[in-house]
Amino acid sequence: MYGKAFAPEYRGSLGELSVNTSLEEVLAKAVEEQRRAQLSGDAVELAHAGLAVAEASRRLGHVDEAERAWKDSYRAARRADDRGAMAWAVWSGGTLARQRGDLALARRRLATAAELAEQGGDIVARGYSLAGLAETGRIQGDYEAVGRLHEKLLAEARKRGEARHTVWALEGIAQMHRNTGSFDSALALFEEAAQIAGDAGDDRGRAWALRGIADVRSAQGDPEAALALLTEAEVLCREIQLVGALAYNHKMRGNVLYRAGRYAEAEECYSGSLAEFRAMGEPRGEALSRLGLVKAKARQGRAATETAADLDVLERALRDIGLQHAEAMIGKARAELGVTAADAVPAH
């Protein structure tokens, strides 16, 4: 039913690169192709190479390089009057904006990318851009608005037999089920995603699916199974240098250990993921790691005033990123730890 996973963001002369090609290798080949295209004056190939540089840099956590590269790609595509290539460049810029925590900018760029893809007749670029919009909305907590879009994109991906997009859509829907407490539905969808990704040779998709399965297994009370799944996913992340996925894997390990009452180990994991997210300029992951760290320290006897003050700061940080459920998330943490906003101000 599904073919092997492919990487449409590696285009032109870089089209032979696999979805599982190590990111350092992608970057080296893309930079080499950039030089060749600059010498030959081939604007289309220059746009393709710039896109690959942008995506490899983004996934490696080199956000400043990624920002320059997608803009270079867009300028080259515009010189060539290639709307499809322009769409891919703006898609990359929108994805980068989401990674950097500017969700409003991400939505604007991804909507523009979808429009350019439509004008250029690039169905795949349009699908990726709409998927990016759906994922951005899901991260913001706007499930009602993007749930239907996830389902629509899943149906389209299944119809075309596109394994990578099917896996992405299944994982997004599964995450929404998990976040609303439908653990059995979430588990079934994550497991289907892991199976399809494995069969299609999509290590990136499988790593994210395994993380999702681990999360649900942990929430259902099986921490050892969850930790084993995260270890399996970590191997995949390291093989293709998925810096962001690895950081989220480590944060999830902290969540699993925290739920199991292993607070000192959880604190160590959260500290590690916090450093990773800071290094790659990923404010959402940073804020979520900080939240885990605050909770783990509170469970080990930290003063309620300090815990409450940190939660106040985190609520503002999460709201600034654009998460609609920031207040509910911090409210749940306050209730769990037995503190209130008023505790942040010591009595005199």
Short mmCIF file of C-alpha atoms in Angstrom, two decimals:
data_model
loop_
_atom_site.label_atom_id
_atom_site.label_comp_id
_atom_site.label_asym_id
_atom_site.label_seq_id
_atom_site.Cartn_x
_atom_site.Cartn_y
_atom_site.Cartn_z
CA MET A 1 0.00 0.00 0.00
CA TYR A 2 2.79 2.43 0.93
CA GLY A 3 6.01 2.97 -0.98
CA LYS A 4 9.37 3.72 0.55
CA ALA A 5 9.61 7.06 2.34
CA PHE A 6 11.26 9.80 0.31
CA ALA A 7 12.49 13.33 1.04
CA PRO A 8 10.94 15.82 -1.44
CA GLU A 9 12.73 18.69 0.30
CA TYR A 10 15.96 17.35 -1.27
CA ARG A 11 15.42 18.44 -4.85
CA GLY A 12 17.15 18.62 -8.21
CA SER A 13 20.66 17.15 -8.19
CA LEU A 14 20.22 16.39 -4.45
CA GLY A 15 17.13 14.27 -5.13
CA GLU A 16 18.98 11.00 -4.57
CA LEU A 17 19.46 11.79 -0.88
CA SER A 18 17.42 9.60 1.45
CA VAL A 19 15.13 10.68 4.27
CA ASN A 20 17.64 8.86 6.51
CA THR A 21 20.82 10.42 5.08
CA SER A 22 22.81 11.88 7.98
CA LEU A 23 22.25 15.62 8.23
CA GLU A 24 25.98 16.42 8.18
CA GLU A 25 26.23 14.55 4.87
CA VAL A 26 23.20 16.41 3.49
CA LEU A 27 24.72 19.72 4.55
CA ALA A 28 28.12 18.95 3.00
CA LYS A 29 26.61 17.86 -0.33
CA ALA A 30 24.20 20.81 -0.40
CA VAL A 31 26.97 23.35 0.23
CA GLU A 32 29.04 21.75 -2.53
CA GLU A 33 26.02 21.93 -4.89
CA GLN A 34 25.49 25.59 -3.91
CA ARG A 35 29.01 26.44 -5.05
CA ARG A 36 28.54 24.55 -8.31
CA ALA A 37 25.22 26.29 -9.02
CA GLN A 38 26.70 29.72 -8.24
CA LEU A 39 29.53 29.11 -10.72
CA SER A 40 27.18 27.90 -13.45
CA GLY A 41 24.55 30.57 -12.75
CA ASP A 42 21.79 27.95 -12.45
CA ALA A 43 19.23 29.73 -10.26
CA VAL A 44 16.89 26.71 -9.94
CA GLU A 45 19.67 24.41 -8.71
CA LEU A 46 20.86 27.20 -6.41
CA ALA A 47 17.34 27.35 -4.91
CA HIS A 48 17.27 23.55 -4.44
CA ALA A 49 20.70 23.55 -2.79
CA GLY A 50 19.77 26.46 -0.52
CA LEU A 51 16.66 24.61 0.61
CA ALA A 52 18.70 21.52 1.54
CA VAL A 53 21.20 23.69 3.43
CA ALA A 54 18.31 25.35 5.28
CA GLU A 55 16.65 22.08 6.26
CA ALA A 56 19.84 20.32 7.33
CA SER A 57 20.91 23.38 9.33
CA ARG A 58 17.48 23.70 10.97
CA ARG A 59 17.39 20.04 11.98
CA LEU A 60 20.93 20.26 13.34
CA GLY A 61 19.87 23.23 15.47
CA HIS A 62 21.89 25.84 13.51
CA VAL A 63 19.02 28.30 13.33
CA ASP A 64 20.89 31.41 12.14
CA GLU A 65 22.41 29.47 9.22
CA ALA A 66 18.98 28.02 8.43
CA GLU A 67 17.42 31.51 8.37
CA ARG A 68 20.00 32.77 5.88
CA ALA A 69 19.77 29.66 3.72
CA TRP A 70 16.00 29.59 3.20
CA LYS A 71 16.04 33.27 2.25
CA ASP A 72 18.89 32.63 -0.22
CA SER A 73 16.86 29.74 -1.65
CA TYR A 74 13.78 31.96 -2.02
CA ARG A 75 15.73 34.72 -3.78
CA ALA A 76 17.23 32.22 -6.26
CA ALA A 77 13.80 30.66 -6.90
CA ARG A 78 12.30 34.10 -7.50
CA ARG A 79 15.04 34.93 -10.02
CA ALA A 80 14.14 31.73 -11.82
CA ASP A 81 10.41 32.56 -11.53
CA ASP A 82 9.83 29.06 -10.11
CA ARG A 83 6.77 29.24 -7.82
CA GLY A 84 7.21 25.67 -6.62
CA ALA A 85 10.78 26.31 -5.50
CA MET A 86 9.65 29.58 -3.89
CA ALA A 87 6.99 27.63 -1.99
CA TRP A 88 9.52 25.11 -0.66
CA ALA A 89 11.81 27.91 0.54
CA VAL A 90 8.99 29.71 2.37
CA TRP A 91 7.81 26.36 3.82
CA SER A 92 11.28 25.91 5.27
CA GLY A 93 11.17 29.46 6.69
CA GLY A 94 7.77 28.79 8.25
CA THR A 95 8.94 25.53 9.78
CA LEU A 96 11.97 27.33 11.19
CA ALA A 97 9.74 30.08 12.66
CA ARG A 98 7.70 27.40 14.46
CA GLN A 99 10.89 25.80 15.79
CA ARG A 100 12.04 29.20 17.06
CA GLY A 101 8.76 29.72 18.91
CA ASP A 102 7.22 32.41 16.68
CA LEU A 103 3.98 30.58 15.91
CA ALA A 104 2.19 33.60 14.40
CA LEU A 105 5.02 34.14 11.92
CA ALA A 106 5.07 30.40 11.18
CA ARG A 107 1.39 30.48 10.24
CA ARG A 108 1.86 33.49 7.96
CA ARG A 109 4.82 31.96 6.15
CA LEU A 110 3.21 28.53 5.78
CA ALA A 111 -0.01 30.07 4.41
CA THR A 112 2.11 31.98 1.86
CA ALA A 113 3.97 28.77 0.98
CA ALA A 114 0.68 26.93 0.39
CA GLU A 115 -0.50 29.74 -1.90
CA LEU A 116 2.76 29.75 -3.88
CA ALA A 117 2.62 25.95 -4.21
CA GLU A 118 -0.93 26.20 -5.54
CA GLN A 119 0.17 28.80 -8.09
CA GLY A 120 3.13 26.65 -9.11
CA GLY A 121 1.15 23.43 -9.32
CA ASP A 122 3.39 21.69 -6.74
CA ILE A 123 1.03 19.30 -4.94
CA VAL A 124 3.68 18.01 -2.54
CA ALA A 125 4.83 21.49 -1.47
CA ARG A 126 1.19 22.42 -0.91
CA GLY A 127 0.66 19.31 1.20
CA TYR A 128 3.74 20.02 3.30
CA SER A 129 2.70 23.64 3.79
CA LEU A 130 -0.84 22.69 4.88
CA ALA A 131 0.64 20.05 7.16
CA GLY A 132 2.87 22.73 8.67
CA LEU A 133 -0.16 24.93 9.30
CA ALA A 134 -1.98 22.02 10.92
CA GLU A 135 0.99 21.20 13.15
CA THR A 136 1.41 24.82 14.20
CA GLY A 137 -2.26 25.01 15.17
CA ARG A 138 -2.00 21.73 17.06
CA ILE A 139 0.99 22.98 19.03
CA GLN A 140 -0.97 26.12 19.89
CA GLY A 141 -3.76 23.90 21.24
CA ASP A 142 -6.29 24.86 18.56
CA TYR A 143 -7.49 21.25 18.15
CA GLU A 144 -10.95 22.03 16.84
CA ALA A 145 -9.60 24.16 14.00
CA VAL A 146 -6.82 21.82 12.88
CA GLY A 147 -8.26 18.41 13.76
CA ARG A 148 -10.27 18.31 10.54
CA LEU A 149 -7.23 19.43 8.52
CA HIS A 150 -5.15 16.61 10.01
CA GLU A 151 -7.85 14.11 9.04
CA LYS A 152 -8.10 15.55 5.50
CA LEU A 153 -4.35 15.40 5.00
CA LEU A 154 -4.27 11.85 6.37
CA ALA A 155 -6.91 10.77 3.85
CA GLU A 156 -4.98 12.41 1.00
CA ALA A 157 -1.69 10.81 2.08
CA ARG A 158 -3.28 7.35 2.38
CA LYS A 159 -4.86 7.72 -1.07
CA ARG A 160 -1.49 8.59 -2.65
CA GLY A 161 0.37 5.96 -0.61
CA GLU A 162 2.75 8.56 0.83
CA ALA A 163 4.19 6.85 3.87
CA ARG A 164 6.00 9.84 5.37
CA HIS A 165 2.96 12.12 5.30
CA THR A 166 0.66 9.35 6.52
CA VAL A 167 2.98 8.83 9.49
CA TRP A 168 3.09 12.57 10.21
CA ALA A 169 -0.73 12.87 10.15
CA LEU A 170 -1.24 9.76 12.31
CA GLU A 171 1.22 11.11 14.89
CA GLY A 172 -0.49 14.52 14.97
CA ILE A 173 -3.95 13.01 15.47
CA ALA A 174 -2.55 10.59 18.05
CA GLN A 175 -0.99 13.49 19.99
CA MET A 176 -4.35 15.29 20.13
CA HIS A 177 -6.03 12.11 21.42
CA ARG A 178 -3.27 11.68 24.02
CA ASN A 179 -3.55 15.30 25.18
CA THR A 180 -7.31 14.97 25.64
CA GLY A 181 -6.99 11.73 27.62
CA SER A 182 -7.98 9.17 24.94
CA PHE A 183 -4.96 6.95 25.62
CA ASP A 184 -6.15 3.79 23.84
CA SER A 185 -6.93 5.69 20.62
CA ALA A 186 -3.60 7.53 20.83
CA LEU A 187 -1.68 4.28 21.36
CA ALA A 188 -3.31 2.58 18.36
CA LEU A 189 -2.49 5.53 16.10
CA PHE A 190 1.11 5.88 17.32
CA GLU A 191 1.63 2.12 16.84
CA GLU A 192 0.23 2.27 13.30
CA ALA A 193 2.54 5.22 12.55
CA ALA A 194 5.55 3.31 13.91
CA GLN A 195 4.68 0.27 11.78
CA ILE A 196 4.23 2.26 8.56
CA ALA A 197 7.41 4.26 9.20
CA GLY A 198 9.39 1.08 9.87
CA ASP A 199 8.11 -0.62 6.71
CA ALA A 200 8.81 2.50 4.63
CA GLY A 201 12.33 3.01 6.01
CA ASP A 202 11.41 6.35 7.62
CA ASP A 203 13.66 6.41 10.69
CA ARG A 204 12.70 9.98 11.56
CA GLY A 205 8.97 9.20 11.59
CA ARG A 206 9.56 5.99 13.53
CA ALA A 207 11.62 7.80 16.18
CA TRP A 208 8.79 10.30 16.79
CA ALA A 209 6.18 7.50 16.85
CA LEU A 210 8.19 5.50 19.40
CA ARG A 211 8.39 8.60 21.59
CA GLY A 212 4.59 8.88 21.39
CA ILE A 213 4.09 5.21 22.29
CA ALA A 214 6.49 5.66 25.22
CA ASP A 215 4.52 8.65 26.48
CA VAL A 216 1.23 6.71 26.46
CA ARG A 217 2.79 3.59 28.01
CA SER A 218 4.19 5.76 30.79
CA ALA A 219 0.84 7.49 31.36
CA GLN A 220 -0.75 4.01 31.59
CA GLY A 221 1.74 3.02 34.32
CA ASP A 222 4.47 1.07 32.49
CA PRO A 223 7.65 3.15 32.87
CA GLU A 224 10.10 0.38 32.01
CA ALA A 225 8.48 -0.29 28.63
CA ALA A 226 8.45 3.47 28.01
CA LEU A 227 12.15 3.85 28.81
CA ALA A 228 13.03 0.95 26.50
CA LEU A 229 11.08 2.55 23.64
CA LEU A 230 12.83 5.88 24.20
CA THR A 231 16.22 4.14 24.10
CA GLU A 232 15.28 2.56 20.75
CA ALA A 233 14.15 5.95 19.43
CA GLU A 234 17.34 7.63 20.66
CA VAL A 235 19.48 5.27 18.56
CA LEU A 236 17.54 6.32 15.45
CA CYS A 237 17.86 10.02 16.34
CA ARG A 238 21.62 9.75 16.78
CA GLU A 239 22.14 7.82 13.54
CA ILE A 240 20.72 10.65 11.43
CA GLN A 241 21.63 13.47 13.84
CA LEU A 242 18.08 14.59 14.65
CA VAL A 243 19.03 17.19 17.23
CA GLY A 244 15.50 18.44 17.93
CA ALA A 245 13.94 14.98 18.08
CA LEU A 246 16.72 13.86 20.43
CA ALA A 247 16.10 16.81 22.76
CA TYR A 248 12.37 16.00 22.87
CA ASN A 249 13.26 12.36 23.49
CA HIS A 250 15.34 13.38 26.51
CA LYS A 251 12.56 15.62 27.80
CA MET A 252 10.12 12.71 27.48
CA ARG A 253 12.53 10.49 29.41
CA GLY A 254 12.33 13.12 32.16
CA ASN A 255 8.51 12.93 32.02
CA VAL A 256 8.57 9.11 32.31
CA LEU A 257 10.96 9.19 35.27
CA TYR A 258 8.95 11.96 36.95
CA ARG A 259 5.70 9.98 36.67
CA ALA A 260 7.52 6.98 38.14
CA GLY A 261 8.55 9.04 41.18
CA ARG A 262 12.25 8.99 40.23
CA TYR A 263 12.60 12.74 40.71
CA ALA A 264 16.40 13.11 40.90
CA GLU A 265 16.83 11.17 37.64
CA ALA A 266 14.04 13.21 36.06
CA GLU A 267 15.77 16.44 37.12
CA GLU A 268 18.97 15.29 35.41
CA CYS A 269 17.09 14.51 32.16
CA TYR A 270 15.23 17.82 32.18
CA SER A 271 18.50 19.71 32.78
CA GLY A 272 20.05 17.93 29.80
CA SER A 273 17.14 18.62 27.45
CA LEU A 274 17.01 22.26 28.63
CA ALA A 275 20.64 22.72 27.58
CA GLU A 276 19.94 21.04 24.22
CA PHE A 277 16.93 23.25 23.49
CA ARG A 278 18.80 26.40 24.47
CA ALA A 279 21.68 25.46 22.17
CA MET A 280 19.32 25.13 19.20
CA GLY A 281 17.14 28.16 19.98
CA GLU A 282 13.93 26.18 20.58
CA PRO A 283 11.88 28.19 23.15
CA ARG A 284 8.91 25.82 23.37
CA GLY A 285 11.10 22.84 24.21
CA GLU A 286 13.08 25.04 26.58
CA ALA A 287 9.92 26.15 28.43
CA LEU A 288 8.61 22.58 28.70
CA SER A 289 11.96 21.37 30.04
CA ARG A 290 11.97 24.22 32.57
CA LEU A 291 8.48 23.19 33.67
CA GLY A 292 9.65 19.62 34.21
CA LEU A 293 12.67 20.86 36.11
CA VAL A 294 10.53 23.04 38.41
CA LYS A 295 8.22 20.10 39.16
CA ALA A 296 11.09 17.65 39.80
CA LYS A 297 12.82 20.08 42.16
CA ALA A 298 9.55 20.80 43.99
CA ARG A 299 9.08 17.07 44.60
CA GLN A 300 12.52 17.02 46.20
CA GLY A 301 11.65 19.68 48.77
CA ARG A 302 12.28 23.00 47.05
CA ALA A 303 10.58 25.99 48.73
CA ALA A 304 7.00 26.63 47.61
CA THR A 305 7.74 30.34 47.10
CA GLU A 306 10.49 29.56 44.58
CA THR A 307 8.34 26.96 42.80
CA ALA A 308 5.40 29.37 42.55
CA ALA A 309 7.61 32.20 41.25
CA ASP A 310 9.07 29.95 38.55
CA LEU A 311 5.61 28.80 37.49
CA ASP A 312 4.48 32.42 37.15
CA VAL A 313 7.45 33.16 34.85
CA LEU A 314 6.79 30.00 32.84
CA GLU A 315 3.12 30.83 32.36
CA ARG A 316 4.11 34.13 30.76
CA ALA A 317 6.78 32.42 28.60
CA LEU A 318 4.34 29.79 27.31
CA ARG A 319 1.70 32.43 26.63
CA ASP A 320 4.25 34.55 24.72
CA ILE A 321 5.02 31.58 22.46
CA GLY A 322 1.32 31.48 21.59
CA LEU A 323 0.16 28.34 23.42
CA GLN A 324 -3.57 28.69 24.08
CA HIS A 325 -3.43 26.12 26.87
CA ALA A 326 -0.58 27.81 28.80
CA GLU A 327 -2.83 28.83 31.69
CA ALA A 328 -4.37 25.36 31.97
CA MET A 329 -0.95 23.70 31.81
CA ILE A 330 0.51 25.83 34.61
CA GLY A 331 -2.74 25.61 36.60
CA LYS A 332 -2.43 21.82 36.52
CA ALA A 333 1.19 22.04 37.72
CA ARG A 334 0.20 24.37 40.58
CA ALA A 335 -2.56 22.00 41.68
CA GLU A 336 -0.24 19.00 41.42
CA LEU A 337 2.45 20.67 43.53
CA GLY A 338 0.05 22.32 45.99
CA VAL A 339 1.10 25.92 45.30
CA THR A 340 -0.80 29.02 44.20
CA ALA A 341 0.24 32.18 42.36
CA ALA A 342 0.06 34.01 45.72
CA ASP A 343 2.81 31.72 47.10
CA ALA A 344 5.29 33.44 44.77
CA VAL A 345 5.37 36.48 47.10
CA PRO A 346 6.88 35.60 50.48
CA ALA A 347 4.90 36.91 53.48
CA HIS A 348 6.55 39.70 55.49
#
